[in-house]
Coordinates of C-alpha atoms in Angstrom, one line a residue:
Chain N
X1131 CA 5.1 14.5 -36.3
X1132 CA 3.5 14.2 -32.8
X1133 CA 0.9 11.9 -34.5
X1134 CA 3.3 9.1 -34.2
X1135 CA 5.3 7.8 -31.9
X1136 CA 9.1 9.1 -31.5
X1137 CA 11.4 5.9 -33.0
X1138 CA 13.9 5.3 -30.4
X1139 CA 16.3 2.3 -30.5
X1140 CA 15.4 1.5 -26.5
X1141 CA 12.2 -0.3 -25.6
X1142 CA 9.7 1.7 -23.4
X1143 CA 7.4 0.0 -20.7
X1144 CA 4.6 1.4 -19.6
X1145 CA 2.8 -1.1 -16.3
X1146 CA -0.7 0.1 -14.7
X1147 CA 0.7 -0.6 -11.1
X1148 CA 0.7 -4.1 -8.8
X1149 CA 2.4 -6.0 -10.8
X1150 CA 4.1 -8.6 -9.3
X1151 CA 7.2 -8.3 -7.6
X1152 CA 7.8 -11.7 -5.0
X1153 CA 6.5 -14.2 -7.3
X1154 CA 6.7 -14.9 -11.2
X1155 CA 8.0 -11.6 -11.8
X1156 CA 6.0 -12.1 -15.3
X1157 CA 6.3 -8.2 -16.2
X1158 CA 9.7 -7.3 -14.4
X1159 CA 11.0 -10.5 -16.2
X1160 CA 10.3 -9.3 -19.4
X1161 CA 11.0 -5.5 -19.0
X1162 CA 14.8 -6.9 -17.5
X1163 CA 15.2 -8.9 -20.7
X1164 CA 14.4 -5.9 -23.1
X1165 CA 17.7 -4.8 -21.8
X1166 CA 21.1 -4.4 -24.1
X1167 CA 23.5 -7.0 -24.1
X1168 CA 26.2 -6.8 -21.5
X1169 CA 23.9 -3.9 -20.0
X1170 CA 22.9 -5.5 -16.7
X1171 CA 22.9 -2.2 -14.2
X1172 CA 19.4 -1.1 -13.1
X1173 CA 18.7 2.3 -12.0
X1174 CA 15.4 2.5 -10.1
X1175 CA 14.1 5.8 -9.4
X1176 CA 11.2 6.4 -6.6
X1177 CA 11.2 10.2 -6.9
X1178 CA 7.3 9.9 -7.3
X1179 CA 7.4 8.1 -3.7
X1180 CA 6.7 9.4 -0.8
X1181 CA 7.9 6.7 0.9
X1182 CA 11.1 5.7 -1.1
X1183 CA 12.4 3.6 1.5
X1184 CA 9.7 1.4 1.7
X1185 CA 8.8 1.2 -2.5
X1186 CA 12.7 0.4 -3.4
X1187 CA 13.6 -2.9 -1.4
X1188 CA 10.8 -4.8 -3.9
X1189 CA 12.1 -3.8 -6.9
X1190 CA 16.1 -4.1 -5.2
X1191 CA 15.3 -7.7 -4.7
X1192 CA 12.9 -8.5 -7.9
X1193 CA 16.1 -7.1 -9.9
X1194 CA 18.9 -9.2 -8.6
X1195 CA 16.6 -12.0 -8.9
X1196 CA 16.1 -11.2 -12.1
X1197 CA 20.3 -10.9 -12.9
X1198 CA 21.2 -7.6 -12.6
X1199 CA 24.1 -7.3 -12.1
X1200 CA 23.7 -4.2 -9.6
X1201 CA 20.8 -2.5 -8.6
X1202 CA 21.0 1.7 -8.2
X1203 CA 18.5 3.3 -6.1
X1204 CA 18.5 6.9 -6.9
X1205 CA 18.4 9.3 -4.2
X1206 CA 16.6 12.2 -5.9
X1207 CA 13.8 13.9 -4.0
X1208 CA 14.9 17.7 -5.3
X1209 CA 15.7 19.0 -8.3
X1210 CA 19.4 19.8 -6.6
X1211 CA 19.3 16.1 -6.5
X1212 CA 18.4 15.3 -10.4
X1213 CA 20.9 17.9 -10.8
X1214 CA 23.9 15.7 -9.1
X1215 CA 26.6 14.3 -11.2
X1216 CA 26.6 11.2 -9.4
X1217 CA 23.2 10.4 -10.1
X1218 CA 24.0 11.1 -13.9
X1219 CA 26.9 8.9 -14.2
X1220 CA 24.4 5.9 -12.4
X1221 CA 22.0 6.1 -15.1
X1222 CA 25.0 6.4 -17.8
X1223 CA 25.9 2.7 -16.5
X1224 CA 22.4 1.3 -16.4
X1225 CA 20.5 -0.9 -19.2
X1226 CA 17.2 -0.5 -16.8
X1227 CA 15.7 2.6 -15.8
X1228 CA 12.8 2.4 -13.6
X1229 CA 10.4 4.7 -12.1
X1230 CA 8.2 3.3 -9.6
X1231 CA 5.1 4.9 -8.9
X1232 CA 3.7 7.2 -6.2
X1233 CA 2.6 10.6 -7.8
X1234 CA 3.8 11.3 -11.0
X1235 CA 3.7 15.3 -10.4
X1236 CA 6.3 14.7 -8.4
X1237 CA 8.2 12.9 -11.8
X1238 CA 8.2 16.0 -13.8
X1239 CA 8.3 18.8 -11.0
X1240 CA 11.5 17.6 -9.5
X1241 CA 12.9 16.0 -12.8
X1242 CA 11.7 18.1 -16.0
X1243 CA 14.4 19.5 -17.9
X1244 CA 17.1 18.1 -15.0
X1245 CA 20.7 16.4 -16.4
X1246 CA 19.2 12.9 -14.6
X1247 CA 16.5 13.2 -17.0
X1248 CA 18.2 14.1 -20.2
X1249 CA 20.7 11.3 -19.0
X1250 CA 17.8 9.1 -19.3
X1251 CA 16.9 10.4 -22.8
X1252 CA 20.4 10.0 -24.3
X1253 CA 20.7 5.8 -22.7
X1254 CA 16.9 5.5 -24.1
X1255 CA 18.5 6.3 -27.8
X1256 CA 21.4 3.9 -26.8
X1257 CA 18.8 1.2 -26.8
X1258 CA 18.4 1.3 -22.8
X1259 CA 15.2 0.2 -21.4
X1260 CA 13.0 3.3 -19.7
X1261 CA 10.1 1.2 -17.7
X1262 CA 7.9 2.6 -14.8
X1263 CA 5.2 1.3 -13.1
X1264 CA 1.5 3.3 -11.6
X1265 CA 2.7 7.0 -11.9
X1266 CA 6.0 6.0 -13.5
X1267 CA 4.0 4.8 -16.4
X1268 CA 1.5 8.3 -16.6
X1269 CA 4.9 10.3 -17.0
X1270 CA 6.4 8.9 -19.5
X1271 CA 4.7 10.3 -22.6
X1272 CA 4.9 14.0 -23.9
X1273 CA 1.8 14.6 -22.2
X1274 CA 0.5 13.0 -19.1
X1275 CA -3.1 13.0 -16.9
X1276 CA -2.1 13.5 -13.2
X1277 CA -5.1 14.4 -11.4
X1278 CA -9.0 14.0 -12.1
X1279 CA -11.9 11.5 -10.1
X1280 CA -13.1 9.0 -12.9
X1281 CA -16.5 9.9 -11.5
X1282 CA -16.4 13.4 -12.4
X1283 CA -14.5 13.0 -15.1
X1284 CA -16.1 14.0 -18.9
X1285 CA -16.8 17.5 -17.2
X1286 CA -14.8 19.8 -19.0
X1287 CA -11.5 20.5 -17.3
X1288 CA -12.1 18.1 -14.3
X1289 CA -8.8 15.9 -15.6
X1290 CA -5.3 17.4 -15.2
X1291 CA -3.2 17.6 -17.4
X1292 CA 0.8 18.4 -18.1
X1293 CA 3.7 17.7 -20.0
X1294 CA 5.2 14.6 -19.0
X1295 CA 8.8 13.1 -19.0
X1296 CA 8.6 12.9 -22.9
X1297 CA 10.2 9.5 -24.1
X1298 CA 7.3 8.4 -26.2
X1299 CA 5.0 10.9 -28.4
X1300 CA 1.5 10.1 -29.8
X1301 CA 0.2 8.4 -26.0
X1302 CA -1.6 9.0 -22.9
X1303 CA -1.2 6.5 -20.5
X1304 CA -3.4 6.2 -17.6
X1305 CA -2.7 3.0 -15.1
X1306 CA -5.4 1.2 -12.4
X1307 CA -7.2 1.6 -14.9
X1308 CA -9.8 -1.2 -15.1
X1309 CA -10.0 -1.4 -11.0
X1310 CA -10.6 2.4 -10.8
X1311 CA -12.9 2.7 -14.0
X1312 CA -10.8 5.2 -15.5
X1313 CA -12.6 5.1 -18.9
X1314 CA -13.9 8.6 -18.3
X1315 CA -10.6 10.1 -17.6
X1316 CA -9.0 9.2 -21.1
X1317 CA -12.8 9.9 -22.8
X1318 CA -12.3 13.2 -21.9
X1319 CA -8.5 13.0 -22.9
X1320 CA -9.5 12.4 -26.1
X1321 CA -12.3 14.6 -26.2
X1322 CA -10.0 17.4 -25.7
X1323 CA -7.3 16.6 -28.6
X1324 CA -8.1 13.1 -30.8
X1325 CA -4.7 12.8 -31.8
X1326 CA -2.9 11.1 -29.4
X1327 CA -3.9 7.1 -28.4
X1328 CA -5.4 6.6 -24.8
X1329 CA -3.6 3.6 -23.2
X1330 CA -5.4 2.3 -20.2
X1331 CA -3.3 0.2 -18.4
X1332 CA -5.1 -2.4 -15.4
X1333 CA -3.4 -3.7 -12.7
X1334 CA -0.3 -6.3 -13.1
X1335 CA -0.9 -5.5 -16.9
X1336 CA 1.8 -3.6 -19.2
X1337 CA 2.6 -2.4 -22.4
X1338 CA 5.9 -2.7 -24.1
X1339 CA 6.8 0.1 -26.6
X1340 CA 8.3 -1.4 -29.0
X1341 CA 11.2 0.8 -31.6
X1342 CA 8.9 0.6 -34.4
X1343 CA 6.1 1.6 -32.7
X1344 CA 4.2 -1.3 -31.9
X1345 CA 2.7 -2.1 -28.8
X1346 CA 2.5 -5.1 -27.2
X1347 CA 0.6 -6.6 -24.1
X1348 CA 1.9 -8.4 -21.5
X1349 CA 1.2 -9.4 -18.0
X1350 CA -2.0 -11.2 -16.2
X1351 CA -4.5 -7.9 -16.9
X1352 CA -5.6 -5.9 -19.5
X1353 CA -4.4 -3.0 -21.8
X1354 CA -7.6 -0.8 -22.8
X1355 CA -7.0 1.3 -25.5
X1356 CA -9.4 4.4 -26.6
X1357 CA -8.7 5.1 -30.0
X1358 CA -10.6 9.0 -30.6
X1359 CA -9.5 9.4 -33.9
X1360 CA -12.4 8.9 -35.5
X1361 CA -14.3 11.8 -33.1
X1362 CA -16.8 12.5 -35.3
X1363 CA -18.3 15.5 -32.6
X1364 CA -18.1 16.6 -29.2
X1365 CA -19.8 19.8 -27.4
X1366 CA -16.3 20.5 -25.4
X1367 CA -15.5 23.7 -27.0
X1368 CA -19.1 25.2 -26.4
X1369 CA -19.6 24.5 -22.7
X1370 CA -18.8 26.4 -19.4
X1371 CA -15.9 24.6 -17.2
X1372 CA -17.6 22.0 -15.4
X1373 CA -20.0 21.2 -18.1
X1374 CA -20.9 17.5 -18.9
X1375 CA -18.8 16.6 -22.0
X1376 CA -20.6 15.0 -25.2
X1377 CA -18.4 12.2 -27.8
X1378 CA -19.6 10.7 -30.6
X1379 CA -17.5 7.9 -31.9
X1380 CA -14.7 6.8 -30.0
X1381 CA -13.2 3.0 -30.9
X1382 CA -12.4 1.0 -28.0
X1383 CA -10.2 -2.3 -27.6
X1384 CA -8.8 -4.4 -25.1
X1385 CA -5.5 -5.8 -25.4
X1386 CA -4.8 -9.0 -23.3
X1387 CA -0.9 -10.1 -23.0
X1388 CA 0.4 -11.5 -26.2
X1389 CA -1.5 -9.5 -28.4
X1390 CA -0.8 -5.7 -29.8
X1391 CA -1.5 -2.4 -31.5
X1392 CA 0.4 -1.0 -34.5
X1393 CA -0.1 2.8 -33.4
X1394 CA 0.1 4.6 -36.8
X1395 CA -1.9 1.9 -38.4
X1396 CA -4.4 2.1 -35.9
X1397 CA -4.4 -1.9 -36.5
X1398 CA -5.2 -4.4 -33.8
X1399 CA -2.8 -7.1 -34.1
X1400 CA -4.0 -10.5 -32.9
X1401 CA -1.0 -12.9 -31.7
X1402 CA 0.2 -14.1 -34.7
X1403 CA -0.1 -10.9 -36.5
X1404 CA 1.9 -9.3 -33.9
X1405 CA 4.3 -12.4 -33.7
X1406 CA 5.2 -11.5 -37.5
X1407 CA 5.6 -7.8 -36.9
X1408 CA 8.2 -8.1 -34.4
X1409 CA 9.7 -10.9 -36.1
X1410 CA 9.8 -9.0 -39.4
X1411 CA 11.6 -5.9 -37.3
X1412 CA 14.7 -7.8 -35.9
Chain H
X855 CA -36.2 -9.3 -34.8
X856 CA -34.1 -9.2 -31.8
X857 CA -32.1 -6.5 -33.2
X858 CA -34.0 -4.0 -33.4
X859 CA -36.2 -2.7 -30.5
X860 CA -39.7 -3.6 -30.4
X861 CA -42.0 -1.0 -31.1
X862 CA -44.3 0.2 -28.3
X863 CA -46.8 2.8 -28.1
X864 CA -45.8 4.0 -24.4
X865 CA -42.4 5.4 -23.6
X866 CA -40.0 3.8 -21.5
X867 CA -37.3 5.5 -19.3
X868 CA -34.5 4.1 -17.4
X869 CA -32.7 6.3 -15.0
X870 CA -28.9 5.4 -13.7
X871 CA -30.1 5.9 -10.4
X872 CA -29.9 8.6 -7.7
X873 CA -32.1 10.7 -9.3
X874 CA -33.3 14.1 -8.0
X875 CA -36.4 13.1 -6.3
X876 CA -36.6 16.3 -3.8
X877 CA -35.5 19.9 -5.8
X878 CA -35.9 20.0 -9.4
X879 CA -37.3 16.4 -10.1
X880 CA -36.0 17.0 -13.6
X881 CA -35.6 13.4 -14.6
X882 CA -39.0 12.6 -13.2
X883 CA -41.0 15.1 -14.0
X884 CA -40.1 14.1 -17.8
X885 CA -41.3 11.0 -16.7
X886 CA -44.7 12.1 -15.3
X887 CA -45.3 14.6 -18.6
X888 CA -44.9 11.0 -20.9
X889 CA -47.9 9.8 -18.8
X890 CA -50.9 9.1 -21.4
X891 CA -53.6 12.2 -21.2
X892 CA -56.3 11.9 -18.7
X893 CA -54.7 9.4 -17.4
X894 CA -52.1 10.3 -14.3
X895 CA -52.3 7.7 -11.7
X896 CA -48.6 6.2 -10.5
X897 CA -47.9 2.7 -9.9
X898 CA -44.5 2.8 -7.7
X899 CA -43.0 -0.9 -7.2
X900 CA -40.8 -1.0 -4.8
X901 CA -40.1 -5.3 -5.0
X902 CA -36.2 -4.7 -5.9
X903 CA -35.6 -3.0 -2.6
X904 CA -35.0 -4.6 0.7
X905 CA -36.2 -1.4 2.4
X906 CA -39.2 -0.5 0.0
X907 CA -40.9 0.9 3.3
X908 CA -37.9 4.2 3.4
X909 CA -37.6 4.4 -0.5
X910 CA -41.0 4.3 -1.3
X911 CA -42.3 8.3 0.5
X912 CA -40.1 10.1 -1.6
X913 CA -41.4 9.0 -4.7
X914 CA -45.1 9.2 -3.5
X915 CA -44.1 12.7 -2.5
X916 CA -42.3 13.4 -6.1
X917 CA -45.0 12.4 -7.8
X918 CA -47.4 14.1 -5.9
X919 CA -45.7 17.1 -6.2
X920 CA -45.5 16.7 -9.9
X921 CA -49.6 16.0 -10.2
X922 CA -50.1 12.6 -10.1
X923 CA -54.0 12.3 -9.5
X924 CA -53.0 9.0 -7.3
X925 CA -49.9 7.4 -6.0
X926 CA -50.3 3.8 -5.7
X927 CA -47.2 2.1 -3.8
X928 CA -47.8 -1.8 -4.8
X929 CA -47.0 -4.1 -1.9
X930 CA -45.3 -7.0 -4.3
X931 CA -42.7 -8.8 -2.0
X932 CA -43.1 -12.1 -3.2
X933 CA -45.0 -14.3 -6.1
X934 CA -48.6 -14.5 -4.6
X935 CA -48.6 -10.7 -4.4
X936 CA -47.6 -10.7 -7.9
X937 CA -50.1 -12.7 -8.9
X938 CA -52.7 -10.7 -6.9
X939 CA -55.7 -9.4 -8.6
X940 CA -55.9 -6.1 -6.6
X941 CA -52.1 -4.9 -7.3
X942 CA -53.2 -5.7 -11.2
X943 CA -56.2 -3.8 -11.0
X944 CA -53.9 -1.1 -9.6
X945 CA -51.4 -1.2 -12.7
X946 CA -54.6 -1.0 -14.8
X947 CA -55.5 2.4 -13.7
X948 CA -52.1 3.5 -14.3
X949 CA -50.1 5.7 -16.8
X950 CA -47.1 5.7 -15.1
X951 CA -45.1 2.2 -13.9
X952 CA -42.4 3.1 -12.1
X953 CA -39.7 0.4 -10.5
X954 CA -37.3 1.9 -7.8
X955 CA -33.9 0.2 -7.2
X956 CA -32.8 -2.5 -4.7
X957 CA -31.6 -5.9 -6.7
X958 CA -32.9 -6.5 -10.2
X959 CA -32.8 -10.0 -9.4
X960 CA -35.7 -10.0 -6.9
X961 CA -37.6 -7.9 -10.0
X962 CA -37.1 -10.7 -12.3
X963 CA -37.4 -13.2 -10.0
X964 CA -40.4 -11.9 -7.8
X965 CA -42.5 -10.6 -11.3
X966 CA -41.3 -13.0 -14.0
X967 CA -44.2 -14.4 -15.8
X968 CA -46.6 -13.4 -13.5
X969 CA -50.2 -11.4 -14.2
X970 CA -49.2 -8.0 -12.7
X971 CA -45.7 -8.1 -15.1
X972 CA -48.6 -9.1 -17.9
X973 CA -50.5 -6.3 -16.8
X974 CA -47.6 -4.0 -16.6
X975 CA -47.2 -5.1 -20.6
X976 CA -50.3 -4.3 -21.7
X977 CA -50.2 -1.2 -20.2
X978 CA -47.1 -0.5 -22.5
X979 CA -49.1 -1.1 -25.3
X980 CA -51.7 1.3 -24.1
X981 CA -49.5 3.7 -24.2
X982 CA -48.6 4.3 -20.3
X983 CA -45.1 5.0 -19.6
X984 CA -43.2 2.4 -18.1
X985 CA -40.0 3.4 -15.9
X986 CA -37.2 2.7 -13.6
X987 CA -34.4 3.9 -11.9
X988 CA -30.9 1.7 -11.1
X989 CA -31.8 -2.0 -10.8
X990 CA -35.3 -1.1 -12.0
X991 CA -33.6 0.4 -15.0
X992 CA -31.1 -2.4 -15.4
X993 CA -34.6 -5.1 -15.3
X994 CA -36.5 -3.5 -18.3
X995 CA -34.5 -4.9 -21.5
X996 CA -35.0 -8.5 -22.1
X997 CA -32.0 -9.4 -21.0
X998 CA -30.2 -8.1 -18.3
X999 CA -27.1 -8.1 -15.7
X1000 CA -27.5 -8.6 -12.3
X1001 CA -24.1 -8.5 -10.7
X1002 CA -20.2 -8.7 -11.8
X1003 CA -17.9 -6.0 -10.3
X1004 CA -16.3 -4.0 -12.5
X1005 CA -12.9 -4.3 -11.3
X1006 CA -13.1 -7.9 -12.2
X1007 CA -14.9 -8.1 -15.5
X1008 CA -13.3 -8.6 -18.8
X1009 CA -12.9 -12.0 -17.4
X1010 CA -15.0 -14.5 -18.9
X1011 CA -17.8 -15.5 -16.9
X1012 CA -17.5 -12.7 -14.5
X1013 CA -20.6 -10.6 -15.4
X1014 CA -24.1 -12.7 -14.6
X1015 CA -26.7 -12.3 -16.8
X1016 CA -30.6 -13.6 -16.9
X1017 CA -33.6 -12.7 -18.6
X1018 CA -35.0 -9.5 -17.4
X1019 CA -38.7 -8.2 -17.5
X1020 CA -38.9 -8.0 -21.6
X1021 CA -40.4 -4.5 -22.2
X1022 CA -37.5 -3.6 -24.7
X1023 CA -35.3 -5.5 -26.6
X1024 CA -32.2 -4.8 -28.5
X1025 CA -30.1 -3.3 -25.1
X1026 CA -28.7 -4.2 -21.7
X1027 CA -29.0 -1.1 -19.6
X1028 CA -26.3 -1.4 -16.7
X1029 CA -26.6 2.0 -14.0
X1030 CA -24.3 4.0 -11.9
X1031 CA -22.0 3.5 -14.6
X1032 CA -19.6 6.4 -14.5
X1033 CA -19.7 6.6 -10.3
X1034 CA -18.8 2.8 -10.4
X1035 CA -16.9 2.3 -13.6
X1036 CA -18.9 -0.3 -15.2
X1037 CA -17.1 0.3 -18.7
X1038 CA -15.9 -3.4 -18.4
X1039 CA -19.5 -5.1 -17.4
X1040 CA -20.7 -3.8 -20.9
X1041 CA -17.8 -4.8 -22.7
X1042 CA -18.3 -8.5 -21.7
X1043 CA -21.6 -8.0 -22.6
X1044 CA -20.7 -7.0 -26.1
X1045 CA -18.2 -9.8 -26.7
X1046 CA -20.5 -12.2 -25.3
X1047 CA -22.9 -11.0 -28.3
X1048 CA -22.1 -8.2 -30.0
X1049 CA -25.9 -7.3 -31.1
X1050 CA -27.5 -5.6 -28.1
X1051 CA -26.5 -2.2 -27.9
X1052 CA -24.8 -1.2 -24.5
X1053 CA -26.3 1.5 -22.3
X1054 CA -24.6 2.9 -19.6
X1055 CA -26.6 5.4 -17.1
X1056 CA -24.8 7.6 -15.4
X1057 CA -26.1 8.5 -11.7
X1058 CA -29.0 11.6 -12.3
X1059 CA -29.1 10.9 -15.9
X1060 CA -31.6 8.7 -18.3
X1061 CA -33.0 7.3 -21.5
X1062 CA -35.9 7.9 -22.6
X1063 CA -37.1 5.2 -25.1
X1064 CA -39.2 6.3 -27.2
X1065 CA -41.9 4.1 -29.8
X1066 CA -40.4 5.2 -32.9
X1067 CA -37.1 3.3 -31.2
X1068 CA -35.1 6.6 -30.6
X1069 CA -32.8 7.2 -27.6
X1070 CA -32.8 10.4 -25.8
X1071 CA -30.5 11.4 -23.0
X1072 CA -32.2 13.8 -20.0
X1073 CA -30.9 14.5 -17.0
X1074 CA -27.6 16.2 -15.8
X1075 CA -25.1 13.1 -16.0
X1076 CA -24.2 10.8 -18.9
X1077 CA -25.5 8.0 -21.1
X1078 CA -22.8 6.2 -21.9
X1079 CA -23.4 3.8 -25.2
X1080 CA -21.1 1.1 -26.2
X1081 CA -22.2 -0.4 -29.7
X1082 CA -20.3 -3.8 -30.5
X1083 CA -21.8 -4.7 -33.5
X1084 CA -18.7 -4.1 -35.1
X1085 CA -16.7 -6.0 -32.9
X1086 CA -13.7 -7.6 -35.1
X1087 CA -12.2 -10.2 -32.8
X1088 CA -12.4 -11.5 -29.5
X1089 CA -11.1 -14.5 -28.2
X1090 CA -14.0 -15.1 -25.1
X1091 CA -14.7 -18.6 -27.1
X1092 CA -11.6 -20.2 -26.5
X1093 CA -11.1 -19.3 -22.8
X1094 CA -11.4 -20.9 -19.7
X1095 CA -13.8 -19.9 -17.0
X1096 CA -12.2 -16.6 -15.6
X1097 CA -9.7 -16.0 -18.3
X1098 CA -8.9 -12.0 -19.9
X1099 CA -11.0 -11.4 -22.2
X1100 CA -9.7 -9.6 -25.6
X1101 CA -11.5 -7.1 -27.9
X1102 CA -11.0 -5.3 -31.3
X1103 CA -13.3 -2.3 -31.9
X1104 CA -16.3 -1.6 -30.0
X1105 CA -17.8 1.9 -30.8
X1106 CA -18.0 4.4 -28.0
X1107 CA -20.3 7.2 -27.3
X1108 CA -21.5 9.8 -24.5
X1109 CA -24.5 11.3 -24.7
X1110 CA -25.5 14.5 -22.7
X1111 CA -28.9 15.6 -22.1
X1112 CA -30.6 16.6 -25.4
X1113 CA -28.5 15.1 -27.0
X1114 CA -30.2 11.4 -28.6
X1115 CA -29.4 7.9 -30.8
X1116 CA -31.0 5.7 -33.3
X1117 CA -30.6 2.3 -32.3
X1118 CA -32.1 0.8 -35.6
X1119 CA -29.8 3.2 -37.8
X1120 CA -26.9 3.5 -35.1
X1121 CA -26.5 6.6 -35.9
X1122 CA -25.4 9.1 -32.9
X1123 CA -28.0 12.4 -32.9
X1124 CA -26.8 16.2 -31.4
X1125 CA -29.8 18.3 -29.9
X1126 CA -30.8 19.3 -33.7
X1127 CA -31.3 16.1 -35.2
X1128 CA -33.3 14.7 -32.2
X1129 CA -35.4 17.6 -32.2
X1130 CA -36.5 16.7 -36.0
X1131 CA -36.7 13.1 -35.8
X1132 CA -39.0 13.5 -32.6
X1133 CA -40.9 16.1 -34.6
X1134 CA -41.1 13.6 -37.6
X1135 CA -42.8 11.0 -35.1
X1136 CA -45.3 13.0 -33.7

């Protein structure tokens, strides 16, 4: 059902961009120790980077601070390259696969339907942890936003849309999302199919997926989620491209770290609530 | 009852701002056609802006253009002009009030309590229209914000609020709310009470308010509504100064032009249903 989020044995991160890499590492701390035991490779992949060699040193050194044990930074810039074999057998050995951010068109064009990405897939189902940050988090849903102003967006067809890197079903994430007022963008998201949850991640804020499909905040920011559901009407289907986009009834809620959202209950969980959740699933 | 809005026999609009003012005037040419019959002089107060003397011509010239019998461009830059018989003698021969933008601030604390805003009032209750575009729309509830930046609200404290000029209660109006994201400003709002409903103006779009306390969108942008009267949790009481501010379930609308709301019944209203409750009124 694509209503609900795919189970998967492998925790999922999803972090809205700046989060902090020199300091407390708060997010990179806790997306490190969602990793299996014994599992302490990290692969880090800056494919959505266009400047690679300047992205990768951060999270090089925020990892082996953190304990990993080594630290992979994945040369793939082609799709010859998320074709290689080498590349393959690095993500095989990692607990940690990261995407760091950049332009997350550049995710799915150079790695949709590549052996690096099903690679990824089949260490996600081996209780591996998949985690990207900015455009890394956009991608990794079914379906991902990866163009549209916030100030033009809820005109019909002004966001872009594709099919993203497909780890996690029933979301759209969108990242900077507070500091560039991206309510519009996931408005119009929803506007155009109610099914799937809006995640709006802010800056040095995350989200971790958890297996049974709970989500939990974490980090300094916020986690916005726009819950369209309940879309009682909308004018999208009648107007001209362009047009300005109508919604009644969308639910809104903003997640700060500690506290979490059971997806197919559509239930806001409050930090004891979501305490016992989690507990309850160990 | 502060919940509901006060019933007035004049209309009020607010406008989100960088209105048409020189091609189709559509947003204020509703305005002028509210005006009472018989009686279409314009009052145009210009005390928000820093510059009244380069914002003020275009809306003699609009309004002009659009019939006004006078244009009357009040010269209210601090208290003694407010209390000045001659500019309240001008707002008595008036159908149309009409703030421009600049800083609400200066509106509230230029005109608070003073016999031209008393003047203004009465006025209301004659039936004159009473209108105003960005900070002059954001001035017109009873309450109202005068600064936070969107990037940084959701943190407690970080939106300032004061009264505002009282000729509507039950909403805080924020503008330029899609071009500047201001999702967040209204949101604090909300948590910080959850009774006043939220309106967000979009840039060339506006409310009208009219006396039987019905919303109606006009323009070509958006009126964003965020309606936290059912609000479920927040935990803004037991934070510090500057600390993230959680949220279960605010309601979430946009309204296009035509398109209306019933703040009293909360209930969201498509072109149809406007049309026959406006009918109803007359």
């Amino acid at each position: 059902m694509t209503s609900q989020l795919t189970a998967t044995p492998g925790h999922i991160v999803a972090i809205g961009g700046a989060e902090d890499k020199t300091s407390d590492l708060e997010i990179l701390k806790q997306v490190f120790a969602l990793a299996p035991v014994g599992s302490h490779e990290v692969a880090v992949i800056a494919t959505a980077s266009s400047i690679p060699d300047q992205v990768l040193p951060d999270y090089e050194a925020a990892f082996t601070r953190l304990g990993a044990s080594r630290v992979h930074a994945l040369n793939i810039q082609d799709r010859k390259q998320a074709a290689d074999a080498r590349n393959v057998s690095l993500i095989e050995q990692s607990g940690v696969i990261f995407f760091t951010g950049g332009d997350q068109l550049r995710l799915t064009n150079v790695l949709g339907g590549s052996a690096t990405l099903n690679a990824i897939r089949e260490r996600l189902l081996a209780s591996a942890v998949v985690a990207g940050t900015s455009a890394g988090a956009a991608a990794l849903p079914g379906t991902m936003i990866y163009n549209g102003n916030a100030a033009d967006a809820l005109r019909k067809g002004a966001v872009n849309m594709t099919s993203g890197l497909g780890f996690v079903d029933g979301l759209i994430i969108d990242s900077h999302f507070l500091e560039r007022g991206r309510f519009t963008r996931l408005m119009e998201v929803g506007a155009s199919n109610p099914e799937h949850l809006g995640v709006g991640l802010g800056e040095d804020a995350a989200v971790i997926i958890h297996p049974n499909r709970i989500l939990e905040a974490i980090g300094p920011g916020h986690v916005i989620l726009i819950d369209s559901r309940d879309l009682a009407s909308s004018n999208i289907t009648e107007l001209s491209m362009g047009g300005a986009v109508a919604i009644e009834n969308m639910i809104l809620h903003a997640m700060v770290s500690g506290h979490g959202f059971d997806v197919d209950a559509r239930r806001y969980l409050v930090t004891d609530e979501l305490s016992a959740l989690l507990e309850d699933s160990r």
